Amino acid sequence: MASQKRKKKASLPPPEIHGARELPTVLVEGYSLQLRDKDGFIGDQASQTAFRELLERWRRRRRKKGRDPLGAKHSKDLSKSTLDAALKTRQSSEATDVVHGAIEEFAEELAWVIERFLRQPSWQGVERIVIGGGFPESEVGERAVLQAAAILQDMGIDVQLARIGHETDDGGLLGWVHLAPPPLLKGRDAIVAIDIGGTNVRCGIVKLRRRRAKDLSKAKVLRREKWRHADDGPARKVLVERLVEMLNDQMRYATKKGIRLAPFIGIGCPGLIRKDGSISRGAQNLPGDWESEHFHLPTELSKRIATIGGEAVLILMHNDAVVQGLSELPFMRDVKRWAVLTIGTGLGNASYTNKS
């Protein structure tokens, strides 16, 4: 009987906490900072939502003089390709002028927000900031980031701005290979992870590919599903059920292809994550009340997905910006202090210190 108990105990996943700050090679100094000024949270001024509002103001001024060069749609409904097309025209046009004006104003706001973050204790000494999220993957976003970098240089602020090195949709999944407990990864090919944002949910299989790189720098998202939940406006309960469907679909695919999944699920979402996996603040862009004491996403998922490959599953949750930043961890070893800003529906942030 005693040997059976010892065997059962040994098969359980190691005890871990949600929102871990200390990892084997890096410390998470801080994340989800909410700095305020007289107008509210300063991060709100450097989000993708803020850029669309700036663009709309520029268009309103143009409408007073005549026709709107970008048409009748509200700026929040214009596609990235429509805005990028306005920049790519060889000849100057009213549409180009409007988009350029919004970019320049947004770049100033972004530089100012970065300057404010760099004053914070958890950002002291940051040498490089990785820019992620959906905004910089467009031509408009890339130009805004480049202009912000030039403005910071003019201000005498010595910090590098770098683009995330892989597809934006992959970052919030890839980072989990550095957060998953190493014992659970032994003898496994991949993990499953979820990235929950204010607009989209991404769920995918991340292959470890340790034979190619022991530091997991060659980890790759093998298969990914993306759901734009903002279009459907689901209730919180419906969103949870859809997460379960997405996870089950990925697990079925792994079984079919003979991919050995670790008994682990990583969940990235906005907000400050307590050690028990609840959210204390910062989840206002998600549908329903995610900060309620009666809601605990890891528990809700574990009720429906108790095992993977016949083993008890460990479900961990962390801030989405932290996870996206950690996807760049293997490429940040040349600096001591670094940070990430994710420009999406809101502005996510995290800062790190590499261990020696």
PDB file of N, CA and C in Angstrom, residues 235-303:
ATOM      1  N   ALA A 235     -20.757  35.780 -23.669  1.00  0.00           N
ATOM      2  CA  ALA A 235     -20.748  35.836 -22.209  1.00  0.00           C
ATOM      3  C   ALA A 235     -19.515  35.085 -21.718  1.00  0.00           C
ATOM      4  N   ARG A 236     -19.135  35.352 -20.482  1.00  0.00           N
ATOM      5  CA  ARG A 236     -17.935  34.708 -19.938  1.00  0.00           C
ATOM      6  C   ARG A 236     -18.034  33.185 -19.994  1.00  0.00           C
ATOM      7  N   LYS A 237     -19.194  32.646 -19.659  1.00  0.00           N
ATOM      8  CA  LYS A 237     -19.397  31.197 -19.658  1.00  0.00           C
ATOM      9  C   LYS A 237     -19.210  30.622 -21.053  1.00  0.00           C
ATOM     10  N   VAL A 238     -19.722  31.331 -22.064  1.00  0.00           N
ATOM     11  CA  VAL A 238     -19.596  30.867 -23.446  1.00  0.00           C
ATOM     12  C   VAL A 238     -18.143  30.890 -23.878  1.00  0.00           C
ATOM     13  N   LEU A 239     -17.417  31.920 -23.469  1.00  0.00           N
ATOM     14  CA  LEU A 239     -16.003  32.010 -23.828  1.00  0.00           C
ATOM     15  C   LEU A 239     -15.224  30.840 -23.218  1.00  0.00           C
ATOM     16  N   VAL A 240     -15.519  30.497 -21.979  1.00  0.00           N
ATOM     17  CA  VAL A 240     -14.833  29.373 -21.327  1.00  0.00           C
ATOM     18  C   VAL A 240     -15.110  28.074 -22.076  1.00  0.00           C
ATOM     19  N   GLU A 241     -16.359  27.854 -22.457  1.00  0.00           N
ATOM     20  CA  GLU A 241     -16.707  26.633 -23.192  1.00  0.00           C
ATOM     21  C   GLU A 241     -15.970  26.573 -24.530  1.00  0.00           C
ATOM     22  N   ARG A 242     -15.818  27.726 -25.175  1.00  0.00           N
ATOM     23  CA  ARG A 242     -15.109  27.750 -26.453  1.00  0.00           C
ATOM     24  C   ARG A 242     -13.618  27.459 -26.245  1.00  0.00           C
ATOM     25  N   LEU A 243     -13.054  27.944 -25.135  1.00  0.00           N
ATOM     26  CA  LEU A 243     -11.664  27.624 -24.823  1.00  0.00           C
ATOM     27  C   LEU A 243     -11.475  26.117 -24.697  1.00  0.00           C
ATOM     28  N   VAL A 244     -12.409  25.456 -24.029  1.00  0.00           N
ATOM     29  CA  VAL A 244     -12.338  23.998 -23.859  1.00  0.00           C
ATOM     30  C   VAL A 244     -12.394  23.312 -25.221  1.00  0.00           C
ATOM     31  N   GLU A 245     -13.286  23.779 -26.094  1.00  0.00           N
ATOM     32  CA  GLU A 245     -13.385  23.197 -27.439  1.00  0.00           C
ATOM     33  C   GLU A 245     -12.072  23.353 -28.201  1.00  0.00           C
ATOM     34  N   MET A 246     -11.478  24.538 -28.115  1.00  0.00           N
ATOM     35  CA  MET A 246     -10.226  24.795 -28.825  1.00  0.00           C
ATOM     36  C   MET A 246      -9.101  23.908 -28.300  1.00  0.00           C
ATOM     37  N   LEU A 247      -9.021  23.752 -26.977  1.00  0.00           N
ATOM     38  CA  LEU A 247      -7.994  22.904 -26.387  1.00  0.00           C
ATOM     39  C   LEU A 247      -8.188  21.445 -26.787  1.00  0.00           C
ATOM     40  N   ASN A 248      -9.425  20.974 -26.722  1.00  0.00           N
ATOM     41  CA  ASN A 248      -9.701  19.586 -27.095  1.00  0.00           C
ATOM     42  C   ASN A 248      -9.357  19.323 -28.555  1.00  0.00           C
ATOM     43  N   ASP A 249      -9.614  20.298 -29.412  1.00  0.00           N
ATOM     44  CA  ASP A 249      -9.286  20.141 -30.827  1.00  0.00           C
ATOM     45  C   ASP A 249      -7.777  19.995 -31.018  1.00  0.00           C
ATOM     46  N   GLN A 250      -6.996  20.792 -30.305  1.00  0.00           N
ATOM     47  CA  GLN A 250      -5.541  20.701 -30.416  1.00  0.00           C
ATOM     48  C   GLN A 250      -5.032  19.361 -29.882  1.00  0.00           C
ATOM     49  N   MET A 251      -5.631  18.897 -28.805  1.00  0.00           N
ATOM     50  CA  MET A 251      -5.202  17.618 -28.219  1.00  0.00           C
ATOM     51  C   MET A 251      -5.553  16.444 -29.128  1.00  0.00           C
ATOM     52  N   ARG A 252      -6.713  16.507 -29.771  1.00  0.00           N
ATOM     53  CA  ARG A 252      -7.080  15.447 -30.730  1.00  0.00           C
ATOM     54  C   ARG A 252      -6.090  15.414 -31.888  1.00  0.00           C
ATOM     55  N   TYR A 253      -5.701  16.594 -32.368  1.00  0.00           N
ATOM     56  CA  TYR A 253      -4.745  16.667 -33.466  1.00  0.00           C
ATOM     57  C   TYR A 253      -3.403  16.061 -33.040  1.00  0.00           C
ATOM     58  N   ALA A 254      -2.956  16.394 -31.817  1.00  0.00           N
ATOM     59  CA  ALA A 254      -1.681  15.860 -31.325  1.00  0.00           C
ATOM     60  C   ALA A 254      -1.715  14.343 -31.244  1.00  0.00           C
ATOM     61  N   THR A 255      -2.823  13.803 -30.762  1.00  0.00           N
ATOM     62  CA  THR A 255      -2.969  12.346 -30.668  1.00  0.00           C
ATOM     63  C   THR A 255      -2.919  11.710 -32.058  1.00  0.00           C
ATOM     64  N   LYS A 256      -3.624  12.308 -33.000  1.00  0.00           N
ATOM     65  CA  LYS A 256      -3.674  11.796 -34.371  1.00  0.00           C
ATOM     66  C   LYS A 256      -2.293  11.790 -35.016  1.00  0.00           C
ATOM     67  N   LYS A 257      -1.484  12.814 -34.728  1.00  0.00           N
ATOM     68  CA  LYS A 257      -0.167  12.953 -35.347  1.00  0.00           C
ATOM     69  C   LYS A 257       0.961  12.323 -34.519  1.00  0.00           C
ATOM     70  N   GLY A 258       0.604  11.718 -33.390  1.00  0.00           N
ATOM     71  CA  GLY A 258       1.616  11.077 -32.557  1.00  0.00           C
ATOM     72  C   GLY A 258       2.516  12.052 -31.830  1.00  0.00           C
ATOM     73  N   ILE A 259       2.011  13.238 -31.546  1.00  0.00           N
ATOM     74  CA  ILE A 259       2.784  14.260 -30.822  1.00  0.00           C
ATOM     75  C   ILE A 259       2.588  14.044 -29.323  1.00  0.00           C
ATOM     76  N   ARG A 260       3.667  13.874 -28.605  1.00  0.00           N
ATOM     77  CA  ARG A 260       3.586  13.623 -27.167  1.00  0.00           C
ATOM     78  C   ARG A 260       3.463  14.958 -26.413  1.00  0.00           C
ATOM     79  N   LEU A 261       2.254  15.225 -25.958  1.00  0.00           N
ATOM     80  CA  LEU A 261       1.999  16.469 -25.242  1.00  0.00           C
ATOM     81  C   LEU A 261       2.356  16.335 -23.772  1.00  0.00           C
ATOM     82  N   ALA A 262       2.963  17.385 -23.219  1.00  0.00           N
ATOM     83  CA  ALA A 262       3.180  17.429 -21.774  1.00  0.00           C
ATOM     84  C   ALA A 262       1.828  17.606 -21.088  1.00  0.00           C
ATOM     85  N   PRO A 263       1.683  17.065 -19.881  1.00  0.00           N
ATOM     86  CA  PRO A 263       0.418  17.237 -19.143  1.00  0.00           C
ATOM     87  C   PRO A 263       0.336  18.640 -18.550  1.00  0.00           C
ATOM     88  N   PHE A 264       0.221  19.611 -19.429  1.00  0.00           N
ATOM     89  CA  PHE A 264       0.338  21.012 -19.027  1.00  0.00           C
ATOM     90  C   PHE A 264      -0.472  21.890 -19.976  1.00  0.00           C
ATOM     91  N   ILE A 265      -1.119  22.925 -19.418  1.00  0.00           N
ATOM     92  CA  ILE A 265      -1.801  23.945 -20.218  1.00  0.00           C
ATOM     93  C   ILE A 265      -1.404  25.313 -19.664  1.00  0.00           C
ATOM     94  N   GLY A 266      -0.923  26.184 -20.532  1.00  0.00           N
ATOM     95  CA  GLY A 266      -0.577  27.546 -20.138  1.00  0.00           C
ATOM     96  C   GLY A 266      -1.643  28.514 -20.617  1.00  0.00           C
ATOM     97  N   ILE A 267      -2.051  29.430 -19.742  1.00  0.00           N
ATOM     98  CA  ILE A 267      -3.076  30.426 -20.079  1.00  0.00           C
ATOM     99  C   ILE A 267      -2.494  31.814 -19.881  1.00  0.00           C
ATOM    100  N   GLY A 268      -2.439  32.601 -20.931  1.00  0.00           N
ATOM    101  CA  GLY A 268      -2.037  33.996 -20.823  1.00  0.00           C
ATOM    102  C   GLY A 268      -3.250  34.895 -20.971  1.00  0.00           C
ATOM    103  N   CYS A 269      -3.397  35.874 -20.097  1.00  0.00           N
ATOM    104  CA  CYS A 269      -4.524  36.804 -20.197  1.00  0.00           C
ATOM    105  C   CYS A 269      -4.143  38.135 -19.562  1.00  0.00           C
ATOM    106  N   PRO A 270      -4.868  39.202 -19.888  1.00  0.00           N
ATOM    107  CA  PRO A 270      -4.544  40.513 -19.306  1.00  0.00           C
ATOM    108  C   PRO A 270      -4.770  40.523 -17.797  1.00  0.00           C
ATOM    109  N   GLY A 271      -4.068  41.408 -17.119  1.00  0.00           N
ATOM    110  CA  GLY A 271      -4.331  41.621 -15.705  1.00  0.00           C
ATOM    111  C   GLY A 271      -3.206  41.164 -14.798  1.00  0.00           C
ATOM    112  N   LEU A 272      -3.362  41.505 -13.527  1.00  0.00           N
ATOM    113  CA  LEU A 272      -2.407  41.116 -12.498  1.00  0.00           C
ATOM    114  C   LEU A 272      -2.864  39.781 -11.910  1.00  0.00           C
ATOM    115  N   ILE A 273      -2.015  38.758 -12.046  1.00  0.00           N
ATOM    116  CA  ILE A 273      -2.393  37.398 -11.670  1.00  0.00           C
ATOM    117  C   ILE A 273      -1.897  37.089 -10.263  1.00  0.00           C
ATOM    118  N   ARG A 274      -2.817  36.716  -9.385  1.00  0.00           N
ATOM    119  CA  ARG A 274      -2.424  36.315  -8.035  1.00  0.00           C
ATOM    120  C   ARG A 274      -1.807  34.918  -8.061  1.00  0.00           C
ATOM    121  N   LYS A 275      -1.135  34.562  -6.963  1.00  0.00           N
ATOM    122  CA  LYS A 275      -0.497  33.247  -6.883  1.00  0.00           C
ATOM    123  C   LYS A 275      -1.502  32.111  -6.975  1.00  0.00           C
ATOM    124  N   ASP A 276      -2.758  32.370  -6.582  1.00  0.00           N
ATOM    125  CA  ASP A 276      -3.768  31.311  -6.633  1.00  0.00           C
ATOM    126  C   ASP A 276      -4.454  31.218  -7.993  1.00  0.00           C
ATOM    127  N   GLY A 277      -4.039  32.066  -8.955  1.00  0.00           N
ATOM    128  CA  GLY A 277      -4.605  31.990 -10.294  1.00  0.00           C
ATOM    129  C   GLY A 277      -5.820  32.871 -10.518  1.00  0.00           C
ATOM    130  N   SER A 278      -6.193  33.673  -9.540  1.00  0.00           N
ATOM    131  CA  SER A 278      -7.277  34.633  -9.737  1.00  0.00           C
ATOM    132  C   SER A 278      -6.680  35.942 -10.263  1.00  0.00           C
ATOM    133  N   ILE A 279      -7.536  36.835 -10.740  1.00  0.00           N
ATOM    134  CA  ILE A 279      -7.086  38.102 -11.323  1.00  0.00           C
ATOM    135  C   ILE A 279      -7.491  39.234 -10.393  1.00  0.00           C
ATOM    136  N   SER A 280      -6.507  40.021  -9.977  1.00  0.00           N
ATOM    137  CA  SER A 280      -6.827  41.089  -9.025  1.00  0.00           C
ATOM    138  C   SER A 280      -7.287  42.361  -9.721  1.00  0.00           C
ATOM    139  N   ARG A 281      -6.742  42.646 -10.926  1.00  0.00           N
ATOM    140  CA  ARG A 281      -7.147  43.841 -11.668  1.00  0.00           C
ATOM    141  C   ARG A 281      -6.605  43.770 -13.082  1.00  0.00           C
ATOM    142  N   GLY A 282      -7.152  44.627 -13.964  1.00  0.00           N
ATOM    143  CA  GLY A 282      -6.598  44.763 -15.306  1.00  0.00           C
ATOM    144  C   GLY A 282      -7.244  43.903 -16.372  1.00  0.00           C
ATOM    145  N   ALA A 283      -8.372  43.245 -16.051  1.00  0.00           N
ATOM    146  CA  ALA A 283      -9.020  42.370 -17.031  1.00  0.00           C
ATOM    147  C   ALA A 283     -10.287  43.011 -17.599  1.00  0.00           C
ATOM    148  N   GLN A 284     -10.340  44.338 -17.595  1.00  0.00           N
ATOM    149  CA  GLN A 284     -11.568  45.034 -17.977  1.00  0.00           C
ATOM    150  C   GLN A 284     -11.923  44.868 -19.457  1.00  0.00           C
ATOM    151  N   ASN A 285     -10.941  44.493 -20.300  1.00  0.00           N
ATOM    152  CA  ASN A 285     -11.234  44.323 -21.728  1.00  0.00           C
ATOM    153  C   ASN A 285     -11.790  42.947 -22.068  1.00  0.00           C
ATOM    154  N   LEU A 286     -11.894  42.061 -21.063  1.00  0.00           N
ATOM    155  CA  LEU A 286     -12.427  40.716 -21.297  1.00  0.00           C
ATOM    156  C   LEU A 286     -13.927  40.698 -21.014  1.00  0.00           C
ATOM    157  N   PRO A 287     -14.674  39.836 -21.723  1.00  0.00           N
ATOM    158  CA  PRO A 287     -16.133  39.805 -21.532  1.00  0.00           C
ATOM    159  C   PRO A 287     -16.529  39.234 -20.176  1.00  0.00           C
ATOM    160  N   GLY A 288     -17.402  39.925 -19.473  1.00  0.00           N
ATOM    161  CA  GLY A 288     -17.829  39.477 -18.154  1.00  0.00           C
ATOM    162  C   GLY A 288     -16.857  39.926 -17.074  1.00  0.00           C
ATOM    163  N   ASP A 289     -17.140  39.529 -15.842  1.00  0.00           N
ATOM    164  CA  ASP A 289     -16.324  39.921 -14.697  1.00  0.00           C
ATOM    165  C   ASP A 289     -15.296  38.833 -14.405  1.00  0.00           C
ATOM    166  N   TRP A 290     -14.057  39.043 -14.861  1.00  0.00           N
ATOM    167  CA  TRP A 290     -12.992  38.060 -14.652  1.00  0.00           C
ATOM    168  C   TRP A 290     -12.284  38.273 -13.324  1.00  0.00           C
ATOM    169  N   GLU A 291     -12.597  39.360 -12.650  1.00  0.00           N
ATOM    170  CA  GLU A 291     -11.968  39.645 -11.365  1.00  0.00           C
ATOM    171  C   GLU A 291     -12.854  39.232 -10.190  1.00  0.00           C
ATOM    172  N   SER A 292     -13.978  38.598 -10.494  1.00  0.00           N
ATOM    173  CA  SER A 292     -14.907  38.151  -9.453  1.00  0.00           C
ATOM    174  C   SER A 292     -14.264  37.056  -8.595  1.00  0.00           C
ATOM    175  N   GLU A 293     -14.526  37.107  -7.290  1.00  0.00           N
ATOM    176  CA  GLU A 293     -14.007  36.071  -6.394  1.00  0.00           C
ATOM    177  C   GLU A 293     -14.665  34.725  -6.640  1.00  0.00           C
ATOM    178  N   HIS A 294     -15.743  34.732  -7.427  1.00  0.00           N
ATOM    179  CA  HIS A 294     -16.451  33.486  -7.731  1.00  0.00           C
ATOM    180  C   HIS A 294     -16.022  32.876  -9.065  1.00  0.00           C
ATOM    181  N   PHE A 295     -15.008  33.462  -9.705  1.00  0.00           N
ATOM    182  CA  PHE A 295     -14.548  32.936 -10.994  1.00  0.00           C
ATOM    183  C   PHE A 295     -13.066  32.637 -10.938  1.00  0.00           C
ATOM    184  N   HIS A 296     -12.693  31.428 -11.350  1.00  0.00           N
ATOM    185  CA  HIS A 296     -11.300  30.999 -11.351  1.00  0.00           C
ATOM    186  C   HIS A 296     -11.091  30.146 -12.595  1.00  0.00           C
ATOM    187  N   LEU A 297     -10.486  30.759 -13.621  1.00  0.00           N
ATOM    188  CA  LEU A 297     -10.377  30.095 -14.924  1.00  0.00           C
ATOM    189  C   LEU A 297      -9.611  28.777 -14.877  1.00  0.00           C
ATOM    190  N   PRO A 298      -8.453  28.675 -14.209  1.00  0.00           N
ATOM    191  CA  PRO A 298      -7.769  27.371 -14.175  1.00  0.00           C
ATOM    192  C   PRO A 298      -8.648  26.250 -13.629  1.00  0.00           C
ATOM    193  N   THR A 299      -9.451  26.556 -12.595  1.00  0.00           N
ATOM    194  CA  THR A 299     -10.349  25.540 -12.040  1.00  0.00           C
ATOM    195  C   THR A 299     -11.440  25.178 -13.031  1.00  0.00           C
ATOM    196  N   GLU A 300     -12.004  26.194 -13.710  1.00  0.00           N
ATOM    197  CA  GLU A 300     -13.062  25.934 -14.694  1.00  0.00           C
ATOM    198  C   GLU A 300     -12.557  25.012 -15.801  1.00  0.00           C
ATOM    199  N   LEU A 301     -11.317  25.227 -16.236  1.00  0.00           N
ATOM    200  CA  LEU A 301     -10.768  24.378 -17.294  1.00  0.00           C
ATOM    201  C   LEU A 301     -10.425  22.982 -16.777  1.00  0.00           C
ATOM    202  N   SER A 302      -9.897  22.896 -15.552  1.00  0.00           N
ATOM    203  CA  SER A 302      -9.505  21.590 -15.005  1.00  0.00           C
ATOM    204  C   SER A 302     -10.715  20.692 -14.762  1.00  0.00           C
ATOM    205  N   LYS A 303     -11.891  21.290 -14.557  1.00  0.00           N
ATOM    206  CA  LYS A 303     -13.112  20.486 -14.409  1.00  0.00           C
ATOM    207  C   LYS A 303     -13.442  19.747 -15.698  1.00  0.00           C
TER     208      LYS A 303
END
